[in-house]
PDB file of C-alpha atoms in Angstrom:
ATOM      1  CA  MET A   1      41.810  26.545 -73.424  1.00 34.00           C
ATOM      2  CA  ALA A   2      38.222  27.592 -74.569  1.00 39.00           C
ATOM      3  CA  SER A   3      35.452  28.395 -71.948  1.00 39.00           C
ATOM      4  CA  LEU A   4      32.601  26.201 -71.140  1.00 42.00           C
ATOM      5  CA  GLY A   5      30.492  29.085 -71.532  1.00 42.00           C
ATOM      6  CA  ASP A   6      26.811  28.933 -70.155  1.00 50.00           C
ATOM      7  CA  SER A   7      26.931  25.100 -69.748  1.00 56.00           C
ATOM      8  CA  THR A   8      25.610  24.780 -65.908  1.00 56.00           C
ATOM      9  CA  THR A   9      22.315  24.088 -67.140  1.00 54.00           C
ATOM     10  CA  VAL A  10      22.934  20.985 -69.090  1.00 50.00           C
ATOM     11  CA  TYR A  11      25.700  19.483 -66.751  1.00 53.00           C
ATOM     12  CA  SER A  12      22.923  19.688 -63.780  1.00 56.00           C
ATOM     13  CA  SER A  13      20.449  17.941 -66.181  1.00 50.00           C
ATOM     14  CA  VAL A  14      22.759  15.234 -67.305  1.00 50.00           C
ATOM     15  CA  LYS A  15      24.421  14.842 -63.568  1.00 50.00           C
ATOM     16  CA  ASP A  16      20.797  14.474 -61.938  1.00 57.00           C
ATOM     17  CA  TYR A  17      19.527  12.252 -64.684  1.00 50.00           C
ATOM     18  CA  TYR A  18      22.295   9.867 -64.355  1.00 51.00           C
ATOM     19  CA  GLY A  19      23.121  10.279 -60.772  1.00 48.00           C
ATOM     20  CA  LYS A  20      19.727  10.453 -59.171  1.00 49.00           C
ATOM     21  CA  VAL A  21      17.021   9.758 -61.511  1.00 51.00           C
ATOM     22  CA  LEU A  22      18.287   6.242 -63.420  1.00 44.00           C
ATOM     23  CA  GLU A  23      18.672   3.586 -60.897  1.00 52.00           C
ATOM     24  CA  SER A  24      19.261   1.124 -63.568  1.00 47.00           C
ATOM     25  CA  SER A  25      19.104   0.596 -67.294  1.00 49.00           C
ATOM     26  CA  LYS A  26      15.238  -0.502 -67.000  1.00 51.00           C
ATOM     27  CA  ASP A  27      14.430   3.043 -66.261  1.00 49.00           C
ATOM     28  CA  LEU A  28      15.235   4.017 -69.784  1.00 49.00           C
ATOM     29  CA  LYS A  29      12.413   5.537 -71.884  1.00 50.00           C
ATOM     30  CA  THR A  30      14.256   4.970 -75.304  1.00 50.00           C
ATOM     31  CA  SER A  31      16.596   2.464 -76.669  1.00 46.00           C
ATOM     32  CA  ALA A  32      19.524   5.032 -77.164  1.00 47.00           C
ATOM     33  CA  CYS A  33      21.404   3.850 -74.206  1.00 52.00           C
ATOM     34  CA  THR A  34      20.980   0.441 -74.817  1.00 52.00           C
ATOM     35  CA  ALA A  35      21.015   0.138 -78.664  1.00 49.00           C
ATOM     36  CA  GLY A  36      23.487  -1.536 -80.566  1.00 57.00           C
ATOM     37  CA  SER A  37      24.778  -5.339 -81.729  1.00 70.00           C
ATOM     38  CA  ALA A  38      25.975  -7.919 -79.283  1.00 82.00           C
ATOM     39  CA  PRO A  39      29.646  -7.269 -78.550  1.00 90.00           C
ATOM     40  CA  HIS A  40      32.320  -9.549 -79.805  1.00 94.00           C
ATOM     41  CA  PRO A  41      32.421 -13.118 -77.817  1.00 96.00           C
ATOM     42  CA  ILE A  42      35.606 -11.974 -76.200  1.00 97.00           C
ATOM     43  CA  VAL A  43      34.106  -8.705 -74.994  1.00 96.00           C
ATOM     44  CA  ARG A  44      31.197 -10.493 -73.783  1.00 96.00           C
ATOM     45  CA  LYS A  45      33.188 -13.181 -71.805  1.00 97.00           C
ATOM     46  CA  ILE A  46      35.114 -10.141 -70.056  1.00 97.00           C
ATOM     47  CA  ILE A  47      31.712  -8.453 -69.304  1.00 96.00           C
ATOM     48  CA  SER A  48      30.395 -11.658 -67.519  1.00 97.00           C
ATOM     49  CA  THR A  49      33.107 -11.448 -65.101  1.00 98.00           C
ATOM     50  CA  ILE A  50      32.581  -7.593 -64.138  1.00 97.00           C
ATOM     51  CA  PRO A  51      31.166  -6.741 -60.685  1.00 97.00           C
ATOM     52  CA  SER A  52      27.126  -6.722 -61.222  1.00 96.00           C
ATOM     53  CA  ALA A  53      27.242  -3.237 -59.596  1.00 95.00           C
ATOM     54  CA  VAL A  54      28.959  -1.887 -62.562  1.00 96.00           C
ATOM     55  CA  ASN A  55      27.173  -3.625 -65.103  1.00 94.00           C
ATOM     56  CA  ASP A  56      23.608  -2.874 -63.677  1.00 92.00           C
ATOM     57  CA  LYS A  57      24.674   1.100 -64.121  1.00 89.00           C
ATOM     58  CA  PHE A  58      25.791   1.000 -67.644  1.00 89.00           C
ATOM     59  CA  TYR A  59      24.287   3.236 -70.152  1.00 83.00           C
ATOM     60  CA  GLY A  60      25.769   2.791 -73.909  1.00 78.00           C
ATOM     61  CA  CYS A  61      24.285   2.515 -77.509  1.00 75.00           C
ATOM     62  CA  GLY A  62      27.011   0.668 -79.012  1.00 79.00           C
ATOM     63  CA  ASN A  63      30.390  -1.504 -78.508  1.00 86.00           C
ATOM     64  CA  PRO A  64      33.161   1.055 -79.057  1.00 92.00           C
ATOM     65  CA  ILE A  65      36.171  -1.122 -77.600  1.00 95.00           C
ATOM     66  CA  PRO A  66      38.480  -2.441 -80.410  1.00 96.00           C
ATOM     67  CA  LEU A  67      40.392  -5.615 -79.951  1.00 96.00           C
ATOM     68  CA  GLY A  68      44.048  -6.011 -80.423  1.00 95.00           C
ATOM     69  CA  ILE A  69      44.804  -3.122 -78.092  1.00 97.00           C
ATOM     70  CA  GLU A  70      47.379  -5.142 -75.505  1.00 96.00           C
ATOM     71  CA  GLY A  71      49.724  -2.682 -73.988  1.00 96.00           C
ATOM     72  CA  LYS A  72      48.064   0.306 -75.185  1.00 97.00           C
ATOM     73  CA  ASP A  73      47.012   3.464 -73.073  1.00 98.00           C
ATOM     74  CA  VAL A  74      43.291   3.812 -73.306  1.00 98.00           C
ATOM     75  CA  LEU A  75      40.862   6.686 -72.348  1.00 98.00           C
ATOM     76  CA  ASP A  76      37.337   6.464 -71.877  1.00 98.00           C
ATOM     77  CA  LEU A  77      35.066   9.621 -72.122  1.00 98.00           C
ATOM     78  CA  GLY A  78      32.219  10.012 -69.614  1.00 96.00           C
ATOM     79  CA  SER A  79      33.015   6.389 -68.311  1.00 96.00           C
ATOM     80  CA  GLY A  80      29.972   6.163 -66.070  1.00 95.00           C
ATOM     81  CA  SER A  81      30.233   3.077 -64.020  1.00 95.00           C
ATOM     82  CA  GLY A  82      33.294   2.018 -65.825  1.00 97.00           C
ATOM     83  CA  ARG A  83      31.897  -0.666 -67.527  1.00 97.00           C
ATOM     84  CA  ASP A  84      33.648  -0.221 -70.891  1.00 96.00           C
ATOM     85  CA  CYS A  85      36.981   0.750 -68.998  1.00 98.00           C
ATOM     86  CA  TYR A  86      36.787  -2.777 -67.274  1.00 98.00           C
ATOM     87  CA  VAL A  87      36.625  -4.547 -70.404  1.00 98.00           C
ATOM     88  CA  ALA A  88      39.482  -2.391 -71.955  1.00 98.00           C
ATOM     89  CA  ALA A  89      41.602  -3.059 -68.492  1.00 98.00           C
ATOM     90  CA  ALA A  90      41.352  -6.704 -69.335  1.00 98.00           C
ATOM     91  CA  LEU A  91      42.023  -6.230 -73.128  1.00 98.00           C
ATOM     92  CA  VAL A  92      44.859  -4.148 -72.535  1.00 98.00           C
ATOM     93  CA  GLY A  93      46.657  -6.349 -70.052  1.00 98.00           C
ATOM     94  CA  PRO A  94      49.034  -5.598 -67.266  1.00 98.00           C
ATOM     95  CA  ASN A  95      51.262  -3.546 -69.460  1.00 97.00           C
ATOM     96  CA  GLY A  96      48.468  -1.002 -70.760  1.00 98.00           C
ATOM     97  CA  SER A  97      46.612   1.679 -68.638  1.00 98.00           C
ATOM     98  CA  VAL A  98      42.955   2.928 -68.812  1.00 98.00           C
ATOM     99  CA  THR A  99      41.735   6.097 -67.577  1.00 98.00           C
ATOM    100  CA  GLY A 100      37.960   7.048 -67.458  1.00 98.00           C
ATOM    101  CA  VAL A 101      36.694  10.621 -67.035  1.00 98.00           C
ATOM    102  CA  ASP A 102      33.450  11.462 -65.840  1.00 97.00           C
ATOM    103  CA  MET A 103      31.392  14.103 -63.799  1.00 95.00           C
ATOM    104  CA  THR A 104      28.922  12.389 -62.039  1.00 93.00           C
ATOM    105  CA  ASP A 105      29.942  11.705 -58.539  1.00 93.00           C
ATOM    106  CA  GLU A 106      27.643   8.551 -58.000  1.00 93.00           C
ATOM    107  CA  GLN A 107      28.789   6.761 -61.255  1.00 94.00           C
ATOM    108  CA  LEU A 108      32.601   7.736 -60.264  1.00 97.00           C
ATOM    109  CA  GLN A 109      31.815   5.908 -56.804  1.00 97.00           C
ATOM    110  CA  THR A 110      30.538   2.863 -58.437  1.00 97.00           C
ATOM    111  CA  ALA A 111      33.611   2.522 -60.982  1.00 97.00           C
ATOM    112  CA  ARG A 112      36.074   3.142 -58.454  1.00 98.00           C
ATOM    113  CA  GLY A 113      34.545   0.875 -55.574  1.00 97.00           C
ATOM    114  CA  ASN A 114      35.151  -2.302 -57.627  1.00 98.00           C
ATOM    115  CA  VAL A 115      38.545  -2.144 -59.260  1.00 98.00           C
ATOM    116  CA  GLU A 116      40.237  -4.131 -56.344  1.00 97.00           C
ATOM    117  CA  GLU A 117      37.497  -7.105 -56.807  1.00 97.00           C
ATOM    118  CA  PHE A 118      37.932  -7.264 -60.675  1.00 98.00           C
ATOM    119  CA  GLY A 119      41.788  -7.345 -60.180  1.00 98.00           C
ATOM    120  CA  LYS A 120      41.306 -10.605 -58.384  1.00 97.00           C
ATOM    121  CA  THR A 121      39.211 -12.198 -61.230  1.00 97.00           C
ATOM    122  CA  LEU A 122      42.280 -10.675 -63.543  1.00 97.00           C
ATOM    123  CA  GLY A 123      45.101 -12.174 -61.497  1.00 97.00           C
ATOM    124  CA  TYR A 124      46.726  -8.594 -61.588  1.00 97.00           C
ATOM    125  CA  ALA A 125      46.315  -5.111 -60.334  1.00 97.00           C
ATOM    126  CA  PRO A 126      45.041  -3.349 -63.576  1.00 98.00           C
ATOM    127  CA  LYS A 127      46.018   0.044 -64.430  1.00 98.00           C
ATOM    128  CA  LEU A 128      42.437   1.241 -64.389  1.00 98.00           C
ATOM    129  CA  ASN A 129      41.942   4.782 -62.612  1.00 98.00           C
ATOM    130  CA  PHE A 130      39.047   7.220 -62.544  1.00 98.00           C
ATOM    131  CA  VAL A 131      38.908  10.868 -62.578  1.00 98.00           C
ATOM    132  CA  THR A 132      36.833  13.527 -61.720  1.00 97.00           C
ATOM    133  CA  GLY A 133      36.226  15.947 -64.920  1.00 97.00           C
ATOM    134  CA  TYR A 134      34.634  17.282 -67.788  1.00 97.00           C
ATOM    135  CA  ILE A 135      35.180  15.791 -71.202  1.00 97.00           C
ATOM    136  CA  GLU A 136      35.459  19.147 -72.660  1.00 97.00           C
ATOM    137  CA  MET A 137      38.460  19.999 -70.309  1.00 97.00           C
ATOM    138  CA  LEU A 138      40.723  16.963 -70.399  1.00 98.00           C
ATOM    139  CA  GLN A 139      43.950  18.809 -69.831  1.00 96.00           C
ATOM    140  CA  GLN A 140      42.515  20.023 -66.695  1.00 97.00           C
ATOM    141  CA  ALA A 141      41.090  16.556 -65.674  1.00 97.00           C
ATOM    142  CA  GLY A 142      45.062  15.230 -65.851  1.00 97.00           C
ATOM    143  CA  ILE A 143      44.854  13.868 -69.274  1.00 98.00           C
ATOM    144  CA  ALA A 144      48.446  14.855 -70.847  1.00 98.00           C
ATOM    145  CA  SER A 145      49.167  15.584 -74.494  1.00 98.00           C
ATOM    146  CA  SER A 146      50.098  12.831 -76.788  1.00 98.00           C
ATOM    147  CA  SER A 147      49.383  10.281 -74.130  1.00 98.00           C
ATOM    148  CA  ILE A 148      46.784   8.414 -75.293  1.00 98.00           C
ATOM    149  CA  ASP A 149      46.593   5.468 -78.141  1.00 98.00           C
ATOM    150  CA  VAL A 150      42.963   4.878 -78.298  1.00 98.00           C
ATOM    151  CA  CYS A 151      40.098   7.069 -76.987  1.00 98.00           C
ATOM    152  CA  ILE A 152      36.720   5.282 -76.520  1.00 98.00           C
ATOM    153  CA  SER A 153      33.414   6.631 -75.732  1.00 96.00           C
ATOM    154  CA  ASN A 154      29.944   5.044 -75.305  1.00 94.00           C
ATOM    155  CA  CYS A 155      27.052   7.428 -75.948  1.00 90.00           C
ATOM    156  CA  VAL A 156      28.515  10.164 -74.043  1.00 92.00           C
ATOM    157  CA  ILE A 157      29.987  13.010 -76.577  1.00 93.00           C
ATOM    158  CA  ASN A 158      26.214  14.108 -77.562  1.00 89.00           C
ATOM    159  CA  LEU A 159      25.448  15.130 -73.919  1.00 87.00           C
ATOM    160  CA  SER A 160      28.133  17.747 -74.012  1.00 91.00           C
ATOM    161  CA  PRO A 161      27.283  21.203 -74.644  1.00 89.00           C
ATOM    162  CA  ASN A 162      30.379  21.837 -76.463  1.00 93.00           C
ATOM    163  CA  LYS A 163      31.437  19.006 -78.611  1.00 94.00           C
ATOM    164  CA  LYS A 164      33.844  20.751 -80.665  1.00 96.00           C
ATOM    165  CA  LEU A 165      35.663  21.410 -77.436  1.00 97.00           C
ATOM    166  CA  VAL A 166      35.783  17.630 -76.654  1.00 97.00           C
ATOM    167  CA  LEU A 167      36.945  16.552 -80.398  1.00 98.00           C
ATOM    168  CA  GLU A 168      39.602  19.128 -80.013  1.00 98.00           C
ATOM    169  CA  GLY A 169      40.676  17.981 -76.234  1.00 98.00           C
ATOM    170  CA  VAL A 170      40.780  14.082 -78.037  1.00 98.00           C
ATOM    171  CA  TYR A 171      42.998  15.205 -80.701  1.00 98.00           C
ATOM    172  CA  GLN A 172      45.566  17.008 -78.531  1.00 98.00           C
ATOM    173  CA  ALA A 173      45.543  13.670 -75.912  1.00 98.00           C
ATOM    174  CA  LEU A 174      45.981  11.332 -78.775  1.00 98.00           C
ATOM    175  CA  ARG A 175      49.333  10.289 -79.957  1.00 98.00           C
ATOM    176  CA  ASN A 176      50.396  10.349 -83.820  1.00 96.00           C
ATOM    177  CA  GLY A 177      48.570   7.294 -84.959  1.00 96.00           C
ATOM    178  CA  GLY A 178      45.840   7.218 -82.297  1.00 98.00           C
ATOM    179  CA  GLU A 179      42.506   6.812 -82.752  1.00 98.00           C
ATOM    180  CA  LEU A 180      38.714   8.051 -81.444  1.00 98.00           C
ATOM    181  CA  TYR A 181      36.623   4.775 -81.410  1.00 97.00           C
ATOM    182  CA  PHE A 182      33.417   5.789 -80.059  1.00 95.00           C
ATOM    183  CA  SER A 183      29.692   5.080 -80.523  1.00 92.00           C
ATOM    184  CA  ASP A 184      26.885   7.814 -80.425  1.00 92.00           C
ATOM    185  CA  VAL A 185      23.678   8.943 -81.185  1.00 92.00           C
ATOM    186  CA  TYR A 186      22.880  11.006 -84.679  1.00 92.00           C
ATOM    187  CA  ALA A 187      20.014  12.967 -86.139  1.00 92.00           C
ATOM    188  CA  ASP A 188      19.000  12.692 -89.836  1.00 91.00           C
ATOM    189  CA  ARG A 189      18.518  16.493 -89.388  1.00 89.00           C
ATOM    190  CA  GLN A 190      19.006  19.778 -87.323  1.00 88.00           C
ATOM    191  CA  LEU A 191      16.735  19.527 -84.231  1.00 89.00           C
ATOM    192  CA  PRO A 192      14.728  22.223 -82.737  1.00 90.00           C
ATOM    193  CA  ASP A 193      15.555  23.648 -79.384  1.00 90.00           C
ATOM    194  CA  SER A 194      12.099  22.030 -77.623  1.00 90.00           C
ATOM    195  CA  VAL A 195      14.199  18.696 -78.418  1.00 91.00           C
ATOM    196  CA  ARG A 196      17.588  20.054 -77.183  1.00 86.00           C
ATOM    197  CA  THR A 197      16.495  21.411 -74.138  1.00 86.00           C
ATOM    198  CA  HIS A 198      14.134  18.603 -72.895  1.00 88.00           C
ATOM    199  CA  ASP A 199      15.500  17.289 -69.773  1.00 86.00           C
ATOM    200  CA  VAL A 200      14.343  13.680 -70.526  1.00 87.00           C
ATOM    201  CA  LEU A 201      15.362  13.734 -74.136  1.00 88.00           C
ATOM    202  CA  LEU A 202      18.908  15.287 -73.390  1.00 85.00           C
ATOM    203  CA  GLY A 203      19.302  12.692 -70.624  1.00 80.00           C
ATOM    204  CA  GLU A 204      18.278  10.046 -72.943  1.00 82.00           C
ATOM    205  CA  CYS A 205      21.033  11.232 -75.604  1.00 82.00           C
ATOM    206  CA  ILE A 206      18.606  12.238 -78.028  1.00 90.00           C
ATOM    207  CA  GLY A 207      18.269  15.784 -77.393  1.00 89.00           C
ATOM    208  CA  GLY A 208      22.279  16.511 -78.160  1.00 88.00           C
ATOM    209  CA  ALA A 209      22.272  14.186 -81.156  1.00 90.00           C
ATOM    210  CA  LEU A 210      24.178  15.801 -83.939  1.00 87.00           C
ATOM    211  CA  TYR A 211      23.391  16.170 -87.393  1.00 88.00           C
ATOM    212  CA  THR A 212      25.662  13.716 -89.171  1.00 91.00           C
ATOM    213  CA  LYS A 213      26.896  15.782 -91.787  1.00 91.00           C
ATOM    214  CA  GLU A 214      27.617  18.642 -89.221  1.00 92.00           C
ATOM    215  CA  PHE A 215      29.577  15.982 -87.041  1.00 94.00           C
ATOM    216  CA  GLU A 216      32.020  14.466 -89.753  1.00 95.00           C
ATOM    217  CA  GLN A 217      32.764  18.406 -90.974  1.00 96.00           C
ATOM    218  CA  MET A 218      33.551  19.335 -87.427  1.00 96.00           C
ATOM    219  CA  ALA A 219      35.613  16.361 -87.119  1.00 97.00           C
ATOM    220  CA  VAL A 220      38.037  17.026 -90.442  1.00 97.00           C
ATOM    221  CA  ASP A 221      38.039  20.256 -89.318  1.00 97.00           C
ATOM    222  CA  ILE A 222      39.776  19.662 -86.402  1.00 98.00           C
ATOM    223  CA  GLY A 223      42.542  17.551 -88.150  1.00 97.00           C
ATOM    224  CA  PHE A 224      41.223  14.140 -88.033  1.00 98.00           C
ATOM    225  CA  ALA A 225      41.282  11.931 -91.035  1.00 97.00           C
ATOM    226  CA  ARG A 226      37.856  11.011 -92.749  1.00 96.00           C
ATOM    227  CA  PRO A 227      35.529   9.705 -90.088  1.00 97.00           C
ATOM    228  CA  ARG A 228      34.898   5.745 -90.663  1.00 98.00           C
ATOM    229  CA  VAL A 229      31.278   4.310 -89.852  1.00 97.00           C
ATOM    230  CA  LEU A 230      31.636   0.977 -88.453  1.00 95.00           C
ATOM    231  CA  SER A 231      28.221   0.434 -87.551  1.00 92.00           C
ATOM    232  CA  VAL A 232      24.903   1.999 -87.478  1.00 92.00           C
ATOM    233  CA  GLY A 233      21.736   1.134 -85.825  1.00 89.00           C
ATOM    234  CA  HIS A 234      18.367   2.580 -85.538  1.00 89.00           C
ATOM    235  CA  ILE A 235      17.037   3.631 -82.114  1.00 88.00           C
ATOM    236  CA  ALA A 236      13.637   3.558 -81.016  1.00 85.00           C
ATOM    237  CA  ILE A 237      11.461   5.966 -78.829  1.00 87.00           C
ATOM    238  CA  HIS A 238       9.024   4.183 -76.806  1.00 83.00           C
ATOM    239  CA  ASP A 239       7.201   6.906 -74.793  1.00 85.00           C
ATOM    240  CA  SER A 240       4.284   8.602 -76.561  1.00 88.00           C
ATOM    241  CA  GLU A 241       4.847  11.998 -75.388  1.00 88.00           C
ATOM    242  CA  LEU A 242       8.589  11.767 -76.484  1.00 89.00           C
ATOM    243  CA  LYS A 243       7.831  10.355 -79.881  1.00 88.00           C
ATOM    244  CA  ALA A 244       5.139  13.322 -80.602  1.00 91.00           C
ATOM    245  CA  LEU A 245       8.137  16.125 -79.468  1.00 90.00           C
ATOM    246  CA  VAL A 246      10.810  14.738 -81.943  1.00 92.00           C
ATOM    247  CA  SER A 247       8.287  14.383 -84.706  1.00 90.00           C
ATOM    248  CA  ASP A 248       9.613  12.773 -87.946  1.00 91.00           C
ATOM    249  CA  ALA A 249      13.224  12.902 -86.964  1.00 91.00           C
ATOM    250  CA  LYS A 250      14.901   9.487 -87.303  1.00 92.00           C
ATOM    251  CA  PHE A 251      17.680   8.945 -84.820  1.00 92.00           C
ATOM    252  CA  TYR A 252      20.853   6.511 -85.282  1.00 91.00           C
ATOM    253  CA  SER A 253      23.534   4.879 -83.087  1.00 90.00           C
ATOM    254  CA  ILE A 254      26.458   5.135 -85.078  1.00 93.00           C
ATOM    255  CA  THR A 255      29.981   3.701 -84.197  1.00 94.00           C
ATOM    256  CA  TYR A 256      32.624   6.208 -85.813  1.00 96.00           C
ATOM    257  CA  ARG A 257      36.414   5.729 -85.976  1.00 98.00           C
ATOM    258  CA  LEU A 258      38.234   8.990 -86.132  1.00 98.00           C
ATOM    259  CA  PHE A 259      42.253   8.535 -86.743  1.00 98.00           C
ATOM    260  CA  LYS A 260      45.018  11.002 -85.960  1.00 98.00           C
ATOM    261  CA  VAL A 261      46.959  10.256 -89.027  1.00 96.00           C
ATOM    262  CA  GLN A 262      48.525  12.252 -91.743  1.00 92.00           C
ATOM    263  CA  VAL A 263      45.804  13.172 -94.659  1.00 87.00           C
ATOM    264  CA  PRO A 264      47.445  12.243 -98.290  1.00 85.00           C
ATOM    265  CA  GLN A 265      46.444  14.693-100.972  1.00 79.00           C
ATOM    266  CA  ALA A 266      43.726  14.001-103.316  1.00 72.00           C
ATOM    267  CA  ASN A 267      44.563  11.642-106.195  1.00 70.00           C
ATOM    268  CA  SER A 268      47.450   9.969-104.559  1.00 73.00           C
ATOM    269  CA  GLY A 269      46.763   6.729-106.231  1.00 79.00           C
ATOM    270  CA  ALA A 270      45.604   3.487-105.113  1.00 85.00           C
ATOM    271  CA  PHE A 271      47.639   0.957-102.723  1.00 90.00           C
ATOM    272  CA  VAL A 272      47.381  -3.031-101.877  1.00 90.00           C
ATOM    273  CA  ALA A 273      46.968  -3.969 -98.421  1.00 90.00           C
ATOM    274  CA  GLU A 274      47.140  -7.549 -97.093  1.00 90.00           C
ATOM    275  CA  TYR A 275      45.861  -8.684 -93.573  1.00 92.00           C
ATOM    276  CA  LEU A 276      48.141 -11.229 -91.800  1.00 91.00           C
ATOM    277  CA  GLY A 277      45.209 -12.373 -89.553  1.00 92.00           C
ATOM    278  CA  THR A 278      47.215 -11.420 -86.404  1.00 91.00           C
ATOM    279  CA  ILE A 279      44.337  -9.497 -84.346  1.00 93.00           C
ATOM    280  CA  GLU A 280      42.868 -11.488 -81.818  1.00 93.00           C
ATOM    281  CA  GLY A 281      39.327 -12.421 -82.461  1.00 95.00           C
ATOM    282  CA  HIS A 282      39.588 -11.342 -85.822  1.00 95.00           C
ATOM    283  CA  GLU A 283      42.019 -13.895 -87.188  1.00 94.00           C
ATOM    284  CA  SER A 284      40.138 -14.457 -90.479  1.00 96.00           C
ATOM    285  CA  LYS A 285      39.070 -10.728 -91.186  1.00 95.00           C
ATOM    286  CA  TYR A 286      39.293  -7.576 -90.226  1.00 95.00           C
ATOM    287  CA  GLU A 287      36.503  -4.719 -90.475  1.00 96.00           C
ATOM    288  CA  LEU A 288      38.117  -1.569 -90.721  1.00 96.00           C
ATOM    289  CA  ASP A 289      34.825   0.279 -91.592  1.00 97.00           C
ATOM    290  CA  VAL A 290      31.507  -0.784 -93.520  1.00 96.00           C
ATOM    291  CA  ASP A 291      33.404  -0.225 -96.870  1.00 96.00           C
ATOM    292  CA  HIS A 292      36.589  -1.929 -96.106  1.00 95.00           C
ATOM    293  CA  VAL A 293      36.756  -5.745 -94.514  1.00 95.00           C
ATOM    294  CA  LEU A 294      40.365  -7.072 -95.335  1.00 93.00           C
ATOM    295  CA  VAL A 295      40.491 -10.939 -95.418  1.00 95.00           C
ATOM    296  CA  LYS A 296      43.182 -12.754 -94.299  1.00 93.00           C
ATOM    297  CA  GLY A 297      45.791 -13.305 -96.966  1.00 92.00           C
ATOM    298  CA  GLU A 298      43.979 -11.806 -99.547  1.00 92.00           C
ATOM    299  CA  PRO A 299      45.599  -8.606-101.498  1.00 91.00           C
ATOM    300  CA  THR A 300      43.183  -5.767-101.405  1.00 91.00           C
ATOM    301  CA  GLN A 301      43.150  -2.594-103.124  1.00 90.00           C
ATOM    302  CA  VAL A 302      42.456   0.557-100.947  1.00 91.00           C
ATOM    303  CA  ASP A 303      42.742   4.178-101.302  1.00 91.00           C
ATOM    304  CA  ALA A 304      45.410   6.478-100.235  1.00 91.00           C
ATOM    305  CA  ALA A 305      43.369   7.478 -96.879  1.00 93.00           C
ATOM    306  CA  THR A 306      42.900   3.954 -96.251  1.00 93.00           C
ATOM    307  CA  ALA A 307      46.765   3.235 -96.985  1.00 91.00           C
ATOM    308  CA  SER A 308      47.706   6.057 -94.415  1.00 92.00           C
ATOM    309  CA  VAL A 309      45.551   4.483 -91.463  1.00 94.00           C
ATOM    310  CA  LEU A 310      46.615   0.700 -92.034  1.00 93.00           C
ATOM    311  CA  SER A 311      50.222   1.894 -92.496  1.00 91.00           C
ATOM    312  CA  SER A 312      50.535   4.660 -89.724  1.00 92.00           C
ATOM    313  CA  SER A 313      48.088   4.378 -86.954  1.00 95.00           C
ATOM    314  CA  TRP A 314      48.204   2.355 -83.591  1.00 95.00           C
ATOM    315  CA  LEU A 315      46.991  -0.531 -85.926  1.00 93.00           C
ATOM    316  CA  SER A 316      50.360  -1.294 -87.477  1.00 87.00           C
ATOM    317  CA  SER A 317      52.665   0.725 -85.170  1.00 67.00           C
ATOM    318  CA  ARG A 318      53.702  -2.313 -82.669  1.00 61.00           C
ATOM    319  CA  TYR A 319      52.157  -5.409 -84.230  1.00 61.00           C
ATOM    320  CA  GLY A 320      52.614  -5.176 -88.148  1.00 71.00           C
ATOM    321  CA  GLN A 321      49.107  -6.704 -88.693  1.00 80.00           C
ATOM    322  CA  PHE A 322      49.248  -5.434 -92.360  1.00 80.00           C
ATOM    323  CA  LYS A 323      52.107  -6.259 -95.107  1.00 76.00           C
ATOM    324  CA  GLN A 324      53.833  -3.095 -96.277  1.00 67.00           C
ATOM    325  CA  LEU A 325      51.295  -1.451 -98.573  1.00 75.00           C
ATOM    326  CA  LEU A 326      52.446  -1.172-102.281  1.00 73.00           C
ATOM    327  CA  ARG A 327      51.550   1.010-104.723  1.00 75.00           C
ATOM    328  CA  SER A 328      49.054  -0.447-107.406  1.00 67.00           C
ATOM    329  CA  GLN A 329      49.914  -0.001-111.038  1.00 53.00           C
ATOM    330  CA  GLU A 330      47.564   2.333-112.495  1.00 52.00           C
TER     331      GLU A 330
END
C-alpha cells in the first residue's frame, strides 16, 4: 500500500484540535462542522436516544446516513465520538454491522464507552465496533477487501493529507454495488498554502477542502461511477481573522454519493425505472440525487448510468425497491 509520506504535521494538528482544543461543538469558529440540513425524522428520533456524551462531541457538516440499510455492513471514516455509527447501528439492526475508524484516542474513548448503554436502549447488543487507525490505511486498520456495503463519512476526508489514498481504500473495501455516501467540505477554487497549513482552518475542515472538479475527477479515475450530488449547503466563517485569510474563496458542505458499479458505455440509451416505495422513510418518493427524484408508482426515464446504479447497487440487491428497468423506445 502507498506510503502516507510526510503527514505527521497534519495528523498532529488534527489530533490536537479534536482531542484537546475542542471541548464541544460550541467551540467551533466556522459552521463547517455544524452545517447541513436537519436530518430525516427517523434519524432525529434515533439521535435523541444516543447518550449525551456521544452527541456533545459530534462534529459534522451533513447527514451522510442513508435509510433502508437494514442488515447491511457499514463503515464510518473518521467516526469521532461515534454519533453517526450509533445511528447506523440502529438502522442496520441486529443483523447488520457498523465499524468506525478514527485516529484520535479521546474521541475513540467516548465512542467505545457508551455502546453498552446504547444497546440497552435498542434492546439488543449492536454489532458496533470502533478501531484505531488512519482512513488512508483501512486494510491496516483491519477492514477487509469487499466487506462493506455502505461507507459513510461526515466532514472528515478533507482532513486527510492524502485524499486519493482514502478513496482508493474505500473502493477496495466496498463490495460490488457498494457506495460511499458522505458529506464533506469543498471549495470553489484551489486554495493557497497559507489556508491549507493554518491549524485552525485545517481543524475546522476549511484548510483541506478540495476543489469540487478536482475531487470528482479523482473519484472517476479510481473507478467509481460519476459522483452524484445529493445536497449542497453554504458554509459561513464567523471569525474575522479567518475570513481575511480565505479572502473571496467560497466553501460548501456537499453530500456526494459514489457507487461502485459498472460504468456503462456512452450513448447506451435511456431506460425507464419505477420506484416501489419500499424504503422506510421514503415511501412516497426516493431522491437518488438532486437530478433524480423517483416518485412511487410513476415510470421515470433515466440514463444508462442511473439505470446501472438502480439495478446493480445495494439499493436493489436485496430489496427489489425498483421494478426491472426497461430500455426506452428511441
